[in-house]
Amino acid sequence: MRVDVVTIFPEYLRALDLSLPGKAQRSGLLDLRVHDLRDHTHDRHRTVDDTPYGGGAGMVMKPEPWGEALDALDVTGATLVVPTPSGEVFRQATARELSTRERLVFACGRYEGIDARVVEHAAAAGAEVREVSIGDYVLNGGEVAVLAIVEAVVRLLPGFMGNPESLVEESHEDGLLEYPVYTKPASWRGRDVPPVLLSGDHGAVARWRREESLRRTAERRPDLLAETVAPRESDA
Ligand code: 6GU
């Protein structure tokens, strides 16, 4: 998979040379390139922002540097991911979809966002545009979102995970949160591992884990439970 990231803070993305995405790069599964948006400015101050039409607080990213940067990358046929708090929510299903793409281009906005004509132009040029949010809170820019999204996507690339089984069992893959996990010792500071996990009864273990997943999800994320186990209206 080829990934390009355009940002005014290229150093922010250095974290992608570490850990799992770093390993994916060294193994050749991931070809990641980071580009400085300011390389596509032509004034002495390397200006990337300006005041918003219509007034209001904050600054908007100018379209010209973005147009040049995306032209230079040729986004035709690529998926252009634009992190923004006003995007669709990025979920495990979104990560799965993006992991099937050959080429992702991330456009990191700062300030109040990017002039809206930029994504229109990219879509007209044949890019699949996905404006995505990583949750209901506001970050100063898209860079941290890109770190999260790239890590979530890259670990799903075929051949990346040593043990693909650990992918199907984890939180969110079945729409539920993961059950609690334990390792040795069986007793620690007066706290014992639930005996069923030491019983050797695989069926009992599976039932216990399912119960715990449901209990946790009901407690912490009732919104997920409504989506996964609630009978549909039409089935009632
Ligand atoms: Cl993707 N970007 C910014 N700037 N803030 C966010 C976000 C993204 N997702 C949640 N908050």
PDB file of C-alpha atoms and ligand atoms in Angstrom:
ATOM      1  CA  MET A   1       0.000   0.000   0.000  1.00  0.00           C
ATOM      2  CA  ARG A   2       1.236   3.472  -0.905  1.00  0.00           C
ATOM      3  CA  VAL A   3       0.450   6.257   1.592  1.00  0.00           C
ATOM      4  CA  ASP A   4       1.191   9.964   1.091  1.00  0.00           C
ATOM      5  CA  VAL A   5       0.656  12.508   3.864  1.00  0.00           C
ATOM      6  CA  VAL A   6       0.588  16.252   3.189  1.00  0.00           C
ATOM      7  CA  THR A   7       1.050  18.420   6.283  1.00  0.00           C
ATOM      8  CA  ILE A   8       2.673  21.615   7.535  1.00  0.00           C
ATOM      9  CA  PHE A   9       4.239  19.517  10.346  1.00  0.00           C
ATOM     10  CA  PRO A  10       6.122  16.662   8.632  1.00  0.00           C
ATOM     11  CA  GLU A  11       8.032  15.910  11.864  1.00  0.00           C
ATOM     12  CA  TYR A  12       4.748  14.988  13.548  1.00  0.00           C
ATOM     13  CA  LEU A  13       4.497  11.958  11.286  1.00  0.00           C
ATOM     14  CA  ARG A  14       7.902  10.581  12.270  1.00  0.00           C
ATOM     15  CA  ALA A  15       6.088   8.380  14.763  1.00  0.00           C
ATOM     16  CA  LEU A  16       5.000   6.288  11.775  1.00  0.00           C
ATOM     17  CA  ASP A  17       8.611   5.103  11.394  1.00  0.00           C
ATOM     18  CA  LEU A  18       8.258   3.384  14.789  1.00  0.00           C
ATOM     19  CA  SER A  19       6.294   0.408  15.996  1.00  0.00           C
ATOM     20  CA  LEU A  20       3.869  -1.392  13.697  1.00  0.00           C
ATOM     21  CA  PRO A  21       3.778   1.050  10.771  1.00  0.00           C
ATOM     22  CA  GLY A  22       7.588   1.201  10.935  1.00  0.00           C
ATOM     23  CA  LYS A  23       7.772  -2.575  10.684  1.00  0.00           C
ATOM     24  CA  ALA A  24       5.339  -2.530   7.760  1.00  0.00           C
ATOM     25  CA  GLN A  25       7.577  -0.018   5.964  1.00  0.00           C
ATOM     26  CA  ARG A  26      10.708  -2.064   6.510  1.00  0.00           C
ATOM     27  CA  SER A  27       8.977  -5.232   5.302  1.00  0.00           C
ATOM     28  CA  GLY A  28       7.855  -3.480   2.092  1.00  0.00           C
ATOM     29  CA  LEU A  29       4.114  -3.775   2.824  1.00  0.00           C
ATOM     30  CA  LEU A  30       3.855  -0.021   3.265  1.00  0.00           C
ATOM     31  CA  ASP A  31       5.430   2.737   1.179  1.00  0.00           C
ATOM     32  CA  LEU A  32       4.876   5.887   3.274  1.00  0.00           C
ATOM     33  CA  ARG A  33       5.887   9.366   2.135  1.00  0.00           C
ATOM     34  CA  VAL A  34       5.395  12.621   4.031  1.00  0.00           C
ATOM     35  CA  HIS A  35       5.265  15.959   2.188  1.00  0.00           C
ATOM     36  CA  ASP A  36       5.498  19.541   3.427  1.00  0.00           C
ATOM     37  CA  LEU A  37       2.559  21.634   2.188  1.00  0.00           C
ATOM     38  CA  ARG A  38       4.745  24.750   2.384  1.00  0.00           C
ATOM     39  CA  ASP A  39       6.875  23.404  -0.480  1.00  0.00           C
ATOM     40  CA  HIS A  40       3.880  24.428  -2.614  1.00  0.00           C
ATOM     41  CA  THR A  41       3.811  28.077  -1.556  1.00  0.00           C
ATOM     42  CA  HIS A  42       5.555  30.824  -3.543  1.00  0.00           C
ATOM     43  CA  ASP A  43       5.632  33.844  -1.227  1.00  0.00           C
ATOM     44  CA  ARG A  44       8.423  34.815   1.154  1.00  0.00           C
ATOM     45  CA  HIS A  45       6.371  33.854   4.204  1.00  0.00           C
ATOM     46  CA  ARG A  46       5.279  30.487   2.786  1.00  0.00           C
ATOM     47  CA  THR A  47       1.667  31.397   3.615  1.00  0.00           C
ATOM     48  CA  VAL A  48      -0.860  28.548   3.820  1.00  0.00           C
ATOM     49  CA  ASP A  49      -3.826  30.299   5.477  1.00  0.00           C
ATOM     50  CA  ASP A  50      -6.052  33.362   5.154  1.00  0.00           C
ATOM     51  CA  THR A  51      -9.154  34.906   6.741  1.00  0.00           C
ATOM     52  CA  PRO A  52     -12.539  33.260   6.100  1.00  0.00           C
ATOM     53  CA  TYR A  53     -14.982  34.702   3.572  1.00  0.00           C
ATOM     54  CA  GLY A  54     -18.170  35.595   5.442  1.00  0.00           C
ATOM     55  CA  GLY A  55     -16.195  36.577   8.508  1.00  0.00           C
ATOM     56  CA  GLY A  56     -15.719  34.786  11.795  1.00  0.00           C
ATOM     57  CA  ALA A  57     -12.857  33.656  13.983  1.00  0.00           C
ATOM     58  CA  GLY A  58      -9.840  31.693  12.905  1.00  0.00           C
ATOM     59  CA  MET A  59      -8.078  31.093   9.635  1.00  0.00           C
ATOM     60  CA  VAL A  60      -8.795  28.877   6.639  1.00  0.00           C
ATOM     61  CA  MET A  61      -6.203  26.990   4.604  1.00  0.00           C
ATOM     62  CA  LYS A  62      -5.798  28.544   1.160  1.00  0.00           C
ATOM     63  CA  PRO A  63      -6.705  26.381  -1.840  1.00  0.00           C
ATOM     64  CA  GLU A  64      -3.667  27.103  -4.056  1.00  0.00           C
ATOM     65  CA  PRO A  65      -0.953  25.237  -2.078  1.00  0.00           C
ATOM     66  CA  TRP A  66      -3.321  22.277  -1.642  1.00  0.00           C
ATOM     67  CA  GLY A  67      -4.192  22.261  -5.341  1.00  0.00           C
ATOM     68  CA  GLU A  68      -0.513  22.188  -6.273  1.00  0.00           C
ATOM     69  CA  ALA A  69       0.366  19.544  -3.683  1.00  0.00           C
ATOM     70  CA  LEU A  70      -2.439  17.221  -4.773  1.00  0.00           C
ATOM     71  CA  ASP A  71      -1.662  17.790  -8.472  1.00  0.00           C
ATOM     72  CA  ALA A  72       1.980  16.876  -7.805  1.00  0.00           C
ATOM     73  CA  LEU A  73       0.847  13.626  -6.137  1.00  0.00           C
ATOM     74  CA  ASP A  74      -1.780  12.906  -8.836  1.00  0.00           C
ATOM     75  CA  VAL A  75      -4.720  11.783  -6.701  1.00  0.00           C
ATOM     76  CA  THR A  76      -6.687  10.304  -9.611  1.00  0.00           C
ATOM     77  CA  GLY A  77      -7.698   6.802  -8.544  1.00  0.00           C
ATOM     78  CA  ALA A  78      -6.443   7.359  -4.990  1.00  0.00           C
ATOM     79  CA  THR A  79      -8.516   7.621  -1.821  1.00  0.00           C
ATOM     80  CA  LEU A  80      -8.074  11.106  -0.376  1.00  0.00           C
ATOM     81  CA  VAL A  81      -8.592  11.008   3.389  1.00  0.00           C
ATOM     82  CA  VAL A  82      -9.236  14.396   4.967  1.00  0.00           C
ATOM     83  CA  PRO A  83      -9.259  14.298   8.785  1.00  0.00           C
ATOM     84  CA  THR A  84     -11.770  16.791  10.153  1.00  0.00           C
ATOM     85  CA  PRO A  85     -14.049  16.933  13.204  1.00  0.00           C
ATOM     86  CA  SER A  86     -16.936  17.447  10.756  1.00  0.00           C
ATOM     87  CA  GLY A  87     -16.293  14.165   8.921  1.00  0.00           C
ATOM     88  CA  GLU A  88     -17.991  10.744   9.111  1.00  0.00           C
ATOM     89  CA  VAL A  89     -16.838   8.838  12.214  1.00  0.00           C
ATOM     90  CA  PHE A  90     -13.808   6.608  11.567  1.00  0.00           C
ATOM     91  CA  ARG A  91     -14.655   3.088  12.794  1.00  0.00           C
ATOM     92  CA  GLN A  92     -13.136  -0.384  12.521  1.00  0.00           C
ATOM     93  CA  ALA A  93     -15.337  -0.895   9.419  1.00  0.00           C
ATOM     94  CA  THR A  94     -13.787   2.264   7.908  1.00  0.00           C
ATOM     95  CA  ALA A  95     -10.305   0.908   8.679  1.00  0.00           C
ATOM     96  CA  ARG A  96     -11.258  -2.373   6.938  1.00  0.00           C
ATOM     97  CA  GLU A  97     -12.459  -0.495   3.857  1.00  0.00           C
ATOM     98  CA  LEU A  98      -9.359   1.688   3.660  1.00  0.00           C
ATOM     99  CA  SER A  99      -7.096  -1.361   4.082  1.00  0.00           C
ATOM    100  CA  THR A 100      -8.352  -2.625   0.695  1.00  0.00           C
ATOM    101  CA  ARG A 101      -7.156   0.494  -1.154  1.00  0.00           C
ATOM    102  CA  GLU A 102      -3.884   0.557  -3.090  1.00  0.00           C
ATOM    103  CA  ARG A 103      -3.236   4.224  -2.476  1.00  0.00           C
ATOM    104  CA  LEU A 104      -4.221   6.585   0.337  1.00  0.00           C
ATOM    105  CA  VAL A 105      -3.442  10.310   0.385  1.00  0.00           C
ATOM    106  CA  PHE A 106      -3.964  12.184   3.659  1.00  0.00           C
ATOM    107  CA  ALA A 107      -4.520  15.952   3.646  1.00  0.00           C
ATOM    108  CA  CYS A 108      -3.885  17.341   7.133  1.00  0.00           C
ATOM    109  CA  GLY A 109      -5.790  20.547   7.757  1.00  0.00           C
ATOM    110  CA  ARG A 110      -4.893  23.005  10.501  1.00  0.00           C
ATOM    111  CA  TYR A 111      -6.686  26.127  11.672  1.00  0.00           C
ATOM    112  CA  GLU A 112     -10.429  26.094  10.885  1.00  0.00           C
ATOM    113  CA  GLY A 113     -10.027  23.723   7.959  1.00  0.00           C
ATOM    114  CA  ILE A 114      -9.241  23.696   4.231  1.00  0.00           C
ATOM    115  CA  ASP A 115     -11.077  25.792   1.614  1.00  0.00           C
ATOM    116  CA  ALA A 116     -14.002  23.537   0.617  1.00  0.00           C
ATOM    117  CA  ARG A 117     -13.183  23.745  -3.093  1.00  0.00           C
ATOM    118  CA  VAL A 118     -10.098  21.585  -2.587  1.00  0.00           C
ATOM    119  CA  VAL A 119     -12.005  18.360  -1.900  1.00  0.00           C
ATOM    120  CA  GLU A 120     -14.492  19.208  -4.665  1.00  0.00           C
ATOM    121  CA  HIS A 121     -11.592  19.547  -7.084  1.00  0.00           C
ATOM    122  CA  ALA A 122      -9.996  16.292  -5.926  1.00  0.00           C
ATOM    123  CA  ALA A 123     -13.284  14.420  -6.352  1.00  0.00           C
ATOM    124  CA  ALA A 124     -13.711  15.913  -9.840  1.00  0.00           C
ATOM    125  CA  ALA A 125     -10.146  14.781 -10.627  1.00  0.00           C
ATOM    126  CA  GLY A 126     -11.156  11.191  -9.844  1.00  0.00           C
ATOM    127  CA  ALA A 127     -10.165  10.756  -6.199  1.00  0.00           C
ATOM    128  CA  GLU A 128     -12.431   8.957  -3.748  1.00  0.00           C
ATOM    129  CA  VAL A 129     -12.763  11.568  -0.975  1.00  0.00           C
ATOM    130  CA  ARG A 130     -13.352  10.487   2.638  1.00  0.00           C
ATOM    131  CA  GLU A 131     -13.697  13.253   5.230  1.00  0.00           C
ATOM    132  CA  VAL A 132     -13.301  11.451   8.560  1.00  0.00           C
ATOM    133  CA  SER A 133     -13.391  12.313  12.248  1.00  0.00           C
ATOM    134  CA  ILE A 134     -11.754  10.165  14.928  1.00  0.00           C
ATOM    135  CA  GLY A 135     -14.273  11.158  17.601  1.00  0.00           C
ATOM    136  CA  ASP A 136     -16.407  13.866  19.086  1.00  0.00           C
ATOM    137  CA  TYR A 137     -13.732  16.244  20.324  1.00  0.00           C
ATOM    138  CA  VAL A 138     -11.615  18.888  18.624  1.00  0.00           C
ATOM    139  CA  LEU A 139      -7.925  18.562  17.787  1.00  0.00           C
ATOM    140  CA  ASN A 140      -5.837  21.410  16.416  1.00  0.00           C
ATOM    141  CA  GLY A 141      -5.059  19.589  13.208  1.00  0.00           C
ATOM    142  CA  GLY A 142      -5.339  16.317  11.322  1.00  0.00           C
ATOM    143  CA  GLU A 143      -1.868  14.968  12.123  1.00  0.00           C
ATOM    144  CA  VAL A 144      -2.763  12.996  15.257  1.00  0.00           C
ATOM    145  CA  ALA A 145      -5.810  11.606  13.452  1.00  0.00           C
ATOM    146  CA  VAL A 146      -3.544  10.410  10.627  1.00  0.00           C
ATOM    147  CA  LEU A 147      -1.325   8.586  13.142  1.00  0.00           C
ATOM    148  CA  ALA A 148      -4.396   6.794  14.493  1.00  0.00           C
ATOM    149  CA  ILE A 149      -5.915   6.028  11.097  1.00  0.00           C
ATOM    150  CA  VAL A 150      -2.684   4.757   9.512  1.00  0.00           C
ATOM    151  CA  GLU A 151      -2.000   2.477  12.486  1.00  0.00           C
ATOM    152  CA  ALA A 152      -5.550   1.085  12.403  1.00  0.00           C
ATOM    153  CA  VAL A 153      -5.365   0.465   8.638  1.00  0.00           C
ATOM    154  CA  VAL A 154      -1.830  -0.911   8.333  1.00  0.00           C
ATOM    155  CA  ARG A 155      -2.332  -3.631  10.936  1.00  0.00           C
ATOM    156  CA  LEU A 156      -5.155  -4.982   8.749  1.00  0.00           C
ATOM    157  CA  LEU A 157      -2.986  -5.340   5.619  1.00  0.00           C
ATOM    158  CA  PRO A 158      -2.813  -8.990   4.574  1.00  0.00           C
ATOM    159  CA  GLY A 159       0.429 -10.528   5.796  1.00  0.00           C
ATOM    160  CA  PHE A 160       1.074  -7.869   8.385  1.00  0.00           C
ATOM    161  CA  MET A 161      -0.103  -9.489  11.618  1.00  0.00           C
ATOM    162  CA  GLY A 162       1.861 -12.535  12.686  1.00  0.00           C
ATOM    163  CA  ASN A 163      -1.294 -14.139  14.039  1.00  0.00           C
ATOM    164  CA  PRO A 164      -4.423 -13.119  12.065  1.00  0.00           C
ATOM    165  CA  GLU A 165      -6.590 -14.851  14.729  1.00  0.00           C
ATOM    166  CA  SER A 166      -5.860 -12.013  17.145  1.00  0.00           C
ATOM    167  CA  LEU A 167      -7.473  -9.683  14.595  1.00  0.00           C
ATOM    168  CA  VAL A 168     -10.876 -11.392  14.599  1.00  0.00           C
ATOM    169  CA  GLU A 169     -11.135 -11.660  18.368  1.00  0.00           C
ATOM    170  CA  GLU A 170     -10.378  -8.079  19.280  1.00  0.00           C
ATOM    171  CA  SER A 171     -12.664  -5.232  20.329  1.00  0.00           C
ATOM    172  CA  HIS A 172     -14.982  -3.854  17.638  1.00  0.00           C
ATOM    173  CA  GLU A 173     -14.460  -6.644  15.105  1.00  0.00           C
ATOM    174  CA  ASP A 174     -17.701  -8.336  16.183  1.00  0.00           C
ATOM    175  CA  GLY A 175     -19.349  -5.063  17.216  1.00  0.00           C
ATOM    176  CA  LEU A 176     -18.673  -5.714  20.904  1.00  0.00           C
ATOM    177  CA  LEU A 177     -15.940  -4.653  23.301  1.00  0.00           C
ATOM    178  CA  GLU A 178     -13.357  -7.286  24.179  1.00  0.00           C
ATOM    179  CA  TYR A 179     -13.666  -9.376  27.350  1.00  0.00           C
ATOM    180  CA  PRO A 180     -11.105  -8.872  30.164  1.00  0.00           C
ATOM    181  CA  VAL A 181      -7.814 -10.730  29.721  1.00  0.00           C
ATOM    182  CA  TYR A 182      -5.413 -12.333  32.219  1.00  0.00           C
ATOM    183  CA  THR A 183      -1.996 -13.959  32.266  1.00  0.00           C
ATOM    184  CA  LYS A 184       0.205 -15.621  34.888  1.00  0.00           C
ATOM    185  CA  PRO A 185       0.393 -15.658  37.863  1.00  0.00           C
ATOM    186  CA  ALA A 186      -3.029 -17.196  38.647  1.00  0.00           C
ATOM    187  CA  SER A 187      -3.080 -15.289  41.936  1.00  0.00           C
ATOM    188  CA  TRP A 188      -1.623 -11.778  42.272  1.00  0.00           C
ATOM    189  CA  ARG A 189      -1.872  -9.478  45.293  1.00  0.00           C
ATOM    190  CA  GLY A 190      -4.814 -11.495  46.546  1.00  0.00           C
ATOM    191  CA  ARG A 191      -6.675 -11.342  43.234  1.00  0.00           C
ATOM    192  CA  ASP A 192      -7.419 -14.581  41.405  1.00  0.00           C
ATOM    193  CA  VAL A 193      -7.910 -15.134  37.694  1.00  0.00           C
ATOM    194  CA  PRO A 194     -11.555 -16.230  37.065  1.00  0.00           C
ATOM    195  CA  PRO A 195     -11.450 -20.029  37.635  1.00  0.00           C
ATOM    196  CA  VAL A 196     -13.275 -20.852  34.371  1.00  0.00           C
ATOM    197  CA  LEU A 197     -10.185 -19.654  32.455  1.00  0.00           C
ATOM    198  CA  LEU A 198      -8.112 -22.349  34.220  1.00  0.00           C
ATOM    199  CA  SER A 199     -10.729 -25.091  33.742  1.00  0.00           C
ATOM    200  CA  GLY A 200      -9.613 -26.304  30.304  1.00  0.00           C
ATOM    201  CA  ASP A 201     -13.297 -26.327  29.252  1.00  0.00           C
ATOM    202  CA  HIS A 202     -13.140 -24.438  25.926  1.00  0.00           C
ATOM    203  CA  GLY A 203     -16.912 -24.160  25.595  1.00  0.00           C
ATOM    204  CA  ALA A 204     -17.239 -22.707  29.079  1.00  0.00           C
ATOM    205  CA  VAL A 205     -14.415 -20.263  28.365  1.00  0.00           C
ATOM    206  CA  ALA A 206     -16.093 -19.119  25.127  1.00  0.00           C
ATOM    207  CA  ARG A 207     -19.446 -18.621  26.909  1.00  0.00           C
ATOM    208  CA  TRP A 208     -17.816 -16.689  29.754  1.00  0.00           C
ATOM    209  CA  ARG A 209     -15.991 -14.413  27.321  1.00  0.00           C
ATOM    210  CA  ARG A 210     -19.154 -13.711  25.332  1.00  0.00           C
ATOM    211  CA  GLU A 211     -21.005 -12.853  28.572  1.00  0.00           C
ATOM    212  CA  GLU A 212     -18.227 -10.528  29.712  1.00  0.00           C
ATOM    213  CA  SER A 213     -18.122  -8.835  26.288  1.00  0.00           C
ATOM    214  CA  LEU A 214     -21.865  -8.229  26.440  1.00  0.00           C
ATOM    215  CA  ARG A 215     -21.710  -6.983  30.035  1.00  0.00           C
ATOM    216  CA  ARG A 216     -18.868  -4.594  29.293  1.00  0.00           C
ATOM    217  CA  THR A 217     -20.477  -3.299  26.140  1.00  0.00           C
ATOM    218  CA  ALA A 218     -23.820  -2.732  27.918  1.00  0.00           C
ATOM    219  CA  GLU A 219     -22.036  -0.805  30.654  1.00  0.00           C
ATOM    220  CA  ARG A 220     -19.597   1.249  28.590  1.00  0.00           C
ATOM    221  CA  ARG A 221     -21.024   1.432  25.085  1.00  0.00           C
ATOM    222  CA  PRO A 222     -24.781   0.760  25.077  1.00  0.00           C
ATOM    223  CA  ASP A 223     -24.888   2.493  21.684  1.00  0.00           C
ATOM    224  CA  LEU A 224     -22.920  -0.450  20.192  1.00  0.00           C
ATOM    225  CA  LEU A 225     -25.242  -3.021  21.728  1.00  0.00           C
ATOM    226  CA  ALA A 226     -28.247  -1.361  20.111  1.00  0.00           C
ATOM    227  CA  GLU A 227     -26.519  -1.863  16.735  1.00  0.00           C
ATOM    228  CA  THR A 228     -25.378  -5.479  17.162  1.00  0.00           C
ATOM    229  CA  VAL A 229     -27.786  -7.555  19.238  1.00  0.00           C
ATOM    230  CA  ALA A 230     -31.051  -5.616  19.201  1.00  0.00           C
ATOM    231  CA  PRO A 231     -33.613  -7.400  17.047  1.00  0.00           C
ATOM    232  CA  ARG A 232     -34.550  -5.377  14.016  1.00  0.00           C
ATOM    233  CA  GLU A 233     -38.002  -3.776  14.066  1.00  0.00           C
ATOM    234  CA  SER A 234     -38.978  -5.846  11.021  1.00  0.00           C
ATOM    235  CA  ASP A 235     -38.131  -9.102  12.854  1.00  0.00           C
ATOM    236  CA  ALA A 236     -40.290  -8.331  15.902  1.00  0.00           C
TER     237      ALA A 236
HETATM  238 CL1  6GU B   1      -9.918  13.938  12.156  1.00  0.00          CL
HETATM  239  N1  6GU B   1      -9.356  16.379  13.031  1.00  0.00           N
HETATM  240  C1  6GU B   1      -9.433  17.352  13.944  1.00  0.00           C
HETATM  241  N2  6GU B   1      -8.789  18.495  13.710  1.00  0.00           N
HETATM  242  N3  6GU B   1     -10.114  17.241  15.062  1.00  0.00           N
HETATM  243  C2  6GU B   1     -10.728  16.085  15.265  1.00  0.00           C
HETATM  244  C3  6GU B   1     -10.681  15.023  14.371  1.00  0.00           C
HETATM  245  C4  6GU B   1      -9.986  15.204  13.244  1.00  0.00           C
HETATM  246  N4  6GU B   1     -11.415  14.021  14.857  1.00  0.00           N
HETATM  247  C5  6GU B   1     -11.885  14.446  15.999  1.00  0.00           C
HETATM  248  N5  6GU B   1     -11.489  15.689  16.261  1.00  0.00           N
END
